[in-house]
């Protein structure tokens, strides 16, 4: 079979690192990178360090409104699909790249496999929620990461298309978690200098528009990190560098280390050595769960309910005192609780695509 895979953002590169490896044992894969994440540390570095096959097509599409970006991607992916005539389209997650590719394939009657199907936050003000719902409803094969995702598929009348396979991001964590150590690691700071990683630190990421579009929310989050007492390593998203740097300087925060974005292996090393995590990332909150690190997620909706037990992951408003209070709560880890699968999701994804394919006669 020929499978055309579309990726565009960091979490999708990570999943492709394990899934593409399995797919290519039996089938031909055409890899398309939309360009949604274009910064080296958020794109090329992931391909290099995870040994992901070089994209067959790089569409170079980024920026603009959701509608503008999605429209450009739809047009470009459609052209690739017409040229390549794949047997399947494979998409991951909930980005604009995912929705655009799914719409293009659906119009061309190419069967779609959606990995990470059924994820819902039940708030249509969240643009990714629209992407998830639309992609699931035009896909032939819905591969769920968790039991709760599979239940959402059934609620929407899509059970015949759904299969619970586990989370390829957990596969990647198992495979790559110990590759790079934090010992001796140097951080590239925003001012161009380098510094040694502190002995003790918290790990923070913050990139969502609701937390970075004005000073208030980000200031509260950074105040919380300052109040925790130990250093905080904060790799800053490219679009947020100016605001973060200005706030740290304005309030003279001494514990906040602003660094350039880090690659996946560096991120895992930082995570595994951290005291705890504060994030608004759907991916990092899962990785914190895998690494058994206390996590506070600064969002007003639950992304992964499986993580929200025993204080392992807690939602917080962007309020400094609330973030600090929740980070100090006692966390309990239940041995054997593995809601994201057994680390073999990629193999199961390959099996499902292979079994479900019906040749066009």
Short mmCIF file of C-alpha atoms in Angstrom, two decimals:
data_model
loop_
_atom_site.label_atom_id
_atom_site.label_comp_id
_atom_site.label_asym_id
_atom_site.label_seq_id
_atom_site.Cartn_x
_atom_site.Cartn_y
_atom_site.Cartn_z
CA UNK A 1 0.00 0.00 0.00
CA UNK A 2 0.91 3.64 -0.37
CA UNK A 3 0.20 5.72 2.73
CA UNK A 4 0.44 9.49 2.65
CA UNK A 5 1.15 10.98 6.09
CA UNK A 6 0.67 14.67 6.82
CA UNK A 7 2.42 16.35 9.76
CA UNK A 8 2.98 19.97 10.67
CA UNK A 9 3.62 20.42 14.40
CA UNK A 10 5.92 19.15 17.14
CA UNK A 11 3.63 16.45 18.65
CA UNK A 12 3.00 15.03 15.19
CA UNK A 13 6.73 14.73 14.47
CA UNK A 14 7.14 12.75 17.70
CA UNK A 15 4.33 10.33 16.81
CA UNK A 16 5.62 9.96 13.25
CA UNK A 17 9.03 8.98 14.64
CA UNK A 18 7.60 5.71 15.94
CA UNK A 19 4.68 5.12 13.55
CA UNK A 20 6.59 5.76 10.29
CA UNK A 21 9.22 3.26 11.41
CA UNK A 22 6.56 0.55 11.63
CA UNK A 23 4.64 1.55 8.50
CA UNK A 24 7.71 1.37 6.32
CA UNK A 25 8.32 -2.27 7.26
CA UNK A 26 5.36 -3.27 5.08
CA UNK A 27 4.19 -0.28 3.05
CA UNK A 28 5.33 2.78 1.11
CA UNK A 29 4.94 6.04 3.02
CA UNK A 30 4.90 9.51 1.48
CA UNK A 31 5.60 12.08 4.19
CA UNK A 32 4.22 15.61 3.80
CA UNK A 33 5.28 18.45 6.13
CA UNK A 34 2.92 21.41 5.88
CA UNK A 35 5.39 23.79 7.52
CA UNK A 36 3.01 24.81 10.32
CA UNK A 37 5.95 24.72 12.74
CA UNK A 38 8.80 26.25 10.77
CA UNK A 39 11.38 27.22 13.41
CA UNK A 40 14.46 24.92 13.33
CA UNK A 41 14.10 23.88 16.97
CA UNK A 42 10.41 23.14 16.45
CA UNK A 43 10.75 21.28 13.15
CA UNK A 44 14.02 20.26 11.50
CA UNK A 45 15.76 19.36 14.75
CA UNK A 46 12.99 16.87 15.55
CA UNK A 47 13.42 15.16 12.19
CA UNK A 48 17.18 14.95 12.66
CA UNK A 49 17.41 13.74 16.25
CA UNK A 50 14.52 11.25 15.98
CA UNK A 51 15.71 9.96 12.61
CA UNK A 52 12.35 10.68 11.01
CA UNK A 53 12.50 10.17 7.23
CA UNK A 54 13.02 13.41 5.34
CA UNK A 55 9.66 14.77 4.10
CA UNK A 56 8.88 14.03 0.48
CA UNK A 57 7.03 17.34 0.35
CA UNK A 58 7.55 20.46 2.46
CA UNK A 59 4.70 22.85 1.75
CA UNK A 60 6.16 25.80 3.69
CA UNK A 61 2.77 27.06 4.92
CA UNK A 62 2.64 28.90 8.25
CA UNK A 63 1.18 32.05 9.74
CA UNK A 64 -2.07 33.85 9.04
CA UNK A 65 -5.49 33.28 10.56
CA UNK A 66 -6.88 29.79 11.13
CA UNK A 67 -8.99 30.13 7.98
CA UNK A 68 -6.14 31.42 5.83
CA UNK A 69 -3.72 28.74 6.98
CA UNK A 70 -6.23 25.92 6.62
CA UNK A 71 -7.27 27.06 3.15
CA UNK A 72 -3.70 27.23 1.86
CA UNK A 73 -2.93 23.80 3.30
CA UNK A 74 -6.09 22.26 1.86
CA UNK A 75 -5.19 23.48 -1.62
CA UNK A 76 -1.58 22.33 -1.38
CA UNK A 77 -2.34 18.91 0.15
CA UNK A 78 -5.03 18.31 -2.46
CA UNK A 79 -2.42 18.75 -5.21
CA UNK A 80 -0.13 16.22 -3.53
CA UNK A 81 -2.95 13.73 -3.08
CA UNK A 82 -3.92 14.01 -6.75
CA UNK A 83 -0.31 13.45 -7.79
CA UNK A 84 0.48 10.58 -5.40
CA UNK A 85 -2.91 8.77 -5.39
CA UNK A 86 -2.35 7.10 -1.99
CA UNK A 87 -4.39 4.19 -0.63
CA UNK A 88 -4.67 5.90 2.79
CA UNK A 89 -4.21 9.34 4.29
CA UNK A 90 -2.78 9.21 7.82
CA UNK A 91 -3.18 12.25 10.10
CA UNK A 92 -2.45 12.90 13.77
CA UNK A 93 -4.08 15.04 16.42
CA UNK A 94 -5.95 18.29 15.98
CA UNK A 95 -3.91 20.91 14.13
CA UNK A 96 -4.93 22.95 11.10
CA UNK A 97 -2.66 20.63 9.10
CA UNK A 98 -4.78 17.68 10.23
CA UNK A 99 -8.11 19.25 9.29
CA UNK A 100 -6.88 20.56 5.93
CA UNK A 101 -5.47 17.18 4.90
CA UNK A 102 -8.60 15.34 6.03
CA UNK A 103 -10.92 17.64 4.07
CA UNK A 104 -8.78 17.34 0.95
CA UNK A 105 -8.74 13.54 1.13
CA UNK A 106 -12.45 13.28 1.89
CA UNK A 107 -13.31 15.29 -1.23
CA UNK A 108 -11.10 12.95 -3.28
CA UNK A 109 -12.63 9.81 -1.70
CA UNK A 110 -9.31 8.71 -0.20
CA UNK A 111 -9.80 6.80 3.08
CA UNK A 112 -8.50 8.62 6.16
CA UNK A 113 -6.94 7.16 9.29
CA UNK A 114 -7.04 9.57 12.25
CA UNK A 115 -4.63 8.78 15.07
CA UNK A 116 -5.64 10.34 18.40
CA UNK A 117 -9.31 10.23 17.42
CA UNK A 118 -12.04 10.93 19.95
CA UNK A 119 -10.14 13.48 22.05
CA UNK A 120 -12.65 16.10 23.22
CA UNK A 121 -12.61 19.11 25.55
CA UNK A 122 -16.31 19.87 24.99
CA UNK A 123 -15.76 23.54 24.20
CA UNK A 124 -16.18 24.65 20.61
CA UNK A 125 -14.53 27.98 21.38
CA UNK A 126 -11.32 25.94 21.32
CA UNK A 127 -10.26 25.92 17.63
CA UNK A 128 -8.62 22.51 17.93
CA UNK A 129 -11.97 21.05 19.04
CA UNK A 130 -13.47 21.96 15.67
CA UNK A 131 -10.52 20.29 13.96
CA UNK A 132 -10.96 17.11 16.03
CA UNK A 133 -14.69 16.78 15.43
CA UNK A 134 -14.56 17.46 11.70
CA UNK A 135 -11.59 15.14 11.14
CA UNK A 136 -13.23 12.28 13.03
CA UNK A 137 -16.47 12.56 11.09
CA UNK A 138 -14.82 12.33 7.66
CA UNK A 139 -12.38 9.54 8.63
CA UNK A 140 -12.84 5.83 7.91
CA UNK A 141 -10.54 4.62 10.69
CA UNK A 142 -10.55 6.25 14.12
CA UNK A 143 -7.66 5.14 16.33
CA UNK A 144 -8.11 6.19 19.96
CA UNK A 145 -5.26 6.70 22.43
CA UNK A 146 -7.31 6.06 25.58
CA UNK A 147 -10.54 4.51 26.77
CA UNK A 148 -12.12 7.93 27.29
CA UNK A 149 -11.37 8.87 23.66
CA UNK A 150 -12.95 5.63 22.48
CA UNK A 151 -16.06 6.37 24.54
CA UNK A 152 -16.36 9.77 22.84
CA UNK A 153 -16.20 8.06 19.45
CA UNK A 154 -19.08 5.79 20.49
CA UNK A 155 -21.12 8.74 21.81
CA UNK A 156 -20.96 10.37 18.38
CA UNK A 157 -22.20 7.23 16.62
CA UNK A 158 -18.82 6.34 15.13
CA UNK A 159 -18.12 3.12 17.06
CA UNK A 160 -17.89 0.93 13.94
CA UNK A 161 -14.92 2.99 12.75
CA UNK A 162 -13.16 3.16 16.14
CA UNK A 163 -10.38 1.06 17.66
CA UNK A 164 -8.46 1.59 20.91
CA UNK A 165 -4.74 1.27 20.13
CA UNK A 166 -2.94 3.34 22.78
CA UNK A 167 -0.85 6.47 22.43
CA UNK A 168 2.16 6.58 20.08
CA UNK A 169 3.47 9.49 22.15
CA UNK A 170 3.89 7.01 25.00
CA UNK A 171 5.72 4.69 22.57
CA UNK A 172 8.08 7.57 21.82
CA UNK A 173 8.58 8.36 25.51
CA UNK A 174 9.51 4.74 26.23
CA UNK A 175 11.91 4.63 23.28
CA UNK A 176 13.63 8.01 23.70
CA UNK A 177 13.28 8.93 27.37
CA UNK A 178 16.77 7.86 28.44
CA UNK A 179 18.68 8.77 25.28
CA UNK A 180 19.85 12.17 26.52
CA UNK A 181 20.85 13.00 30.10
CA UNK A 182 20.45 16.35 31.83
CA UNK A 183 23.94 16.10 33.36
CA UNK A 184 26.22 18.66 31.72
CA UNK A 185 23.43 20.03 29.57
CA UNK A 186 23.78 23.68 28.56
CA UNK A 187 20.89 26.02 27.88
CA UNK A 188 20.99 28.48 25.00
CA UNK A 189 19.59 31.71 26.41
CA UNK A 190 17.61 34.32 24.52
CA UNK A 191 20.51 36.80 24.74
CA UNK A 192 22.76 34.42 22.81
CA UNK A 193 24.77 33.19 25.79
CA UNK A 194 24.82 29.73 27.36
CA UNK A 195 24.54 28.57 30.95
CA UNK A 196 24.68 25.30 32.84
CA UNK A 197 21.45 23.63 33.83
CA UNK A 198 20.65 24.32 37.51
CA UNK A 199 20.85 21.41 39.90
CA UNK A 200 17.20 21.90 40.87
CA UNK A 201 14.56 23.50 38.70
CA UNK A 202 10.97 23.46 37.49
CA UNK A 203 10.19 22.98 33.80
CA UNK A 204 7.71 25.38 32.21
CA UNK A 205 6.22 25.79 28.75
CA UNK A 206 3.62 28.35 27.77
CA UNK A 207 2.49 29.09 24.23
CA UNK A 208 -1.31 29.15 23.94
CA UNK A 209 -2.89 32.40 22.82
CA UNK A 210 -5.06 32.71 25.93
CA UNK A 211 -1.91 32.72 28.09
CA UNK A 212 0.37 34.81 25.90
CA UNK A 213 -1.76 37.33 24.00
CA UNK A 214 -1.42 39.95 26.73
CA UNK A 215 0.84 40.56 29.70
CA UNK A 216 -1.59 39.66 32.48
CA UNK A 217 -1.81 35.86 32.20
CA UNK A 218 1.86 35.31 31.41
CA UNK A 219 2.91 37.65 34.23
CA UNK A 220 0.85 35.64 36.73
CA UNK A 221 2.35 32.36 35.52
CA UNK A 222 5.89 33.73 35.76
CA UNK A 223 5.15 35.17 39.23
CA UNK A 224 4.11 31.69 40.31
CA UNK A 225 7.37 30.21 39.06
CA UNK A 226 9.33 32.91 40.90
CA UNK A 227 7.39 32.16 44.10
CA UNK A 228 8.21 28.45 43.97
CA UNK A 229 11.72 29.32 45.12
CA UNK A 230 13.83 27.18 42.80
CA UNK A 231 14.91 28.09 39.29
CA UNK A 232 12.52 27.60 36.36
CA UNK A 233 13.65 26.63 32.86
CA UNK A 234 11.32 28.17 30.31
CA UNK A 235 12.08 27.45 26.62
CA UNK A 236 10.19 30.27 24.93
CA UNK A 237 8.04 29.85 21.84
CA UNK A 238 9.39 32.06 19.01
CA UNK A 239 6.30 34.29 18.89
CA UNK A 240 6.48 34.91 22.64
CA UNK A 241 10.13 35.85 23.13
CA UNK A 242 9.69 39.62 23.25
CA UNK A 243 6.82 39.56 25.74
CA UNK A 244 8.45 37.01 28.06
CA UNK A 245 11.78 38.86 28.05
CA UNK A 246 10.12 42.17 28.80
CA UNK A 247 8.07 40.79 31.72
CA UNK A 248 11.06 39.07 33.33
CA UNK A 249 13.06 42.29 33.07
CA UNK A 250 10.20 44.49 34.31
CA UNK A 251 9.57 42.45 37.45
CA UNK A 252 13.25 41.58 37.96
CA UNK A 253 12.52 37.87 38.29
CA UNK A 254 15.68 36.11 39.45
CA UNK A 255 14.55 32.49 39.16
CA UNK A 256 13.28 32.47 35.56
CA UNK A 257 15.70 31.17 32.91
CA UNK A 258 14.47 32.05 29.43
CA UNK A 259 15.99 29.74 26.83
CA UNK A 260 15.64 29.12 23.14
CA UNK A 261 13.22 26.32 22.17
CA UNK A 262 14.62 22.85 22.78
CA UNK A 263 14.47 19.65 20.75
CA UNK A 264 12.52 16.59 21.83
CA UNK A 265 15.43 14.75 23.43
CA UNK A 266 16.45 17.87 25.35
CA UNK A 267 12.86 18.36 26.45
CA UNK A 268 12.67 14.80 27.79
CA UNK A 269 15.96 15.27 29.64
CA UNK A 270 14.68 18.51 31.19
CA UNK A 271 11.42 16.82 32.14
CA UNK A 272 12.97 13.73 33.69
CA UNK A 273 15.23 15.85 35.90
CA UNK A 274 12.66 18.52 36.89
CA UNK A 275 11.04 19.09 40.27
CA UNK A 276 7.69 19.60 38.54
CA UNK A 277 6.04 20.97 35.41
CA UNK A 278 3.84 23.97 34.65
CA UNK A 279 2.47 23.99 31.10
CA UNK A 280 -0.40 24.72 28.76
CA UNK A 281 0.68 22.00 26.31
CA UNK A 282 -1.44 18.92 25.68
CA UNK A 283 1.72 16.99 24.84
CA UNK A 284 3.90 17.98 27.78
CA UNK A 285 1.18 17.29 30.34
CA UNK A 286 1.02 13.72 28.98
CA UNK A 287 4.82 13.41 29.06
CA UNK A 288 4.86 14.69 32.66
CA UNK A 289 2.36 11.94 33.47
CA UNK A 290 4.55 9.33 31.77
CA UNK A 291 7.58 10.61 33.72
CA UNK A 292 5.61 10.65 37.00
CA UNK A 293 6.23 14.36 37.51
CA UNK A 294 3.80 16.69 39.26
CA UNK A 295 2.09 18.89 36.66
CA UNK A 296 -0.06 22.01 36.81
CA UNK A 297 -1.81 22.78 33.52
CA UNK A 298 -2.80 26.41 33.00
CA UNK A 299 -5.99 25.91 31.01
CA UNK A 300 -9.69 26.11 31.74
CA UNK A 301 -10.53 22.73 30.20
CA UNK A 302 -9.37 19.15 30.66
CA UNK A 303 -7.47 17.75 27.69
CA UNK A 304 -6.49 14.32 29.02
CA UNK A 305 -8.81 13.19 31.87
CA UNK A 306 -6.67 10.10 32.48
CA UNK A 307 -3.93 12.33 33.90
CA UNK A 308 -6.20 14.19 36.30
CA UNK A 309 -5.96 11.77 39.22
CA UNK A 310 -4.22 11.83 42.58
CA UNK A 311 -2.95 15.41 41.97
CA UNK A 312 -0.69 14.19 39.18
CA UNK A 313 -2.09 16.82 36.83
CA UNK A 314 -4.27 19.73 37.98
CA UNK A 315 -5.92 22.57 36.10
CA UNK A 316 -5.22 26.11 37.24
CA UNK A 317 -6.29 29.57 36.22
CA UNK A 318 -3.41 31.92 35.36
CA UNK A 319 -3.28 33.07 38.99
CA UNK A 320 0.08 32.90 40.76
CA UNK A 321 -1.19 31.78 44.15
CA UNK A 322 -3.39 29.04 42.70
CA UNK A 323 -0.54 27.62 40.60
CA UNK A 324 1.81 27.54 43.60
CA UNK A 325 -0.79 25.99 45.92
CA UNK A 326 -1.55 23.20 43.46
CA UNK A 327 2.11 22.47 42.75
CA UNK A 328 2.62 21.95 46.50
CA UNK A 329 -0.16 19.37 46.83
CA UNK A 330 0.93 15.80 47.48
CA UNK A 331 0.93 13.60 44.39
CA UNK A 332 0.29 9.84 44.45
CA UNK A 333 1.40 7.45 41.71
CA UNK A 334 -0.51 4.19 41.39
CA UNK A 335 1.78 1.40 40.11
CA UNK A 336 0.34 -0.33 37.08
CA UNK A 337 -1.96 2.54 36.05
CA UNK A 338 -1.20 2.79 32.31
CA UNK A 339 -4.16 4.44 30.57
CA UNK A 340 -2.13 5.35 27.46
CA UNK A 341 -1.36 1.77 26.48
CA UNK A 342 1.56 -0.63 26.63
CA UNK A 343 4.09 1.24 24.48
CA UNK A 344 3.19 -0.69 21.30
CA UNK A 345 0.60 1.65 19.79
CA UNK A 346 2.61 2.07 16.56
CA UNK A 347 2.49 -1.67 15.86
CA UNK A 348 -1.27 -1.67 16.46
CA UNK A 349 -1.72 1.31 14.13
CA UNK A 350 0.10 -0.59 11.38
CA UNK A 351 -2.07 -3.65 11.99
CA UNK A 352 -5.29 -1.67 11.76
CA UNK A 353 -4.35 0.16 8.57
CA UNK A 354 -3.30 -3.11 6.98
CA UNK A 355 -6.41 -5.02 8.08
CA UNK A 356 -8.91 -2.30 7.22
CA UNK A 357 -7.68 -1.62 3.70
CA UNK A 358 -10.05 -2.69 0.95
CA UNK A 359 -8.48 -2.38 -2.54
CA UNK A 360 -10.48 -0.37 -5.04
CA UNK A 361 -11.47 -2.68 -7.90
#
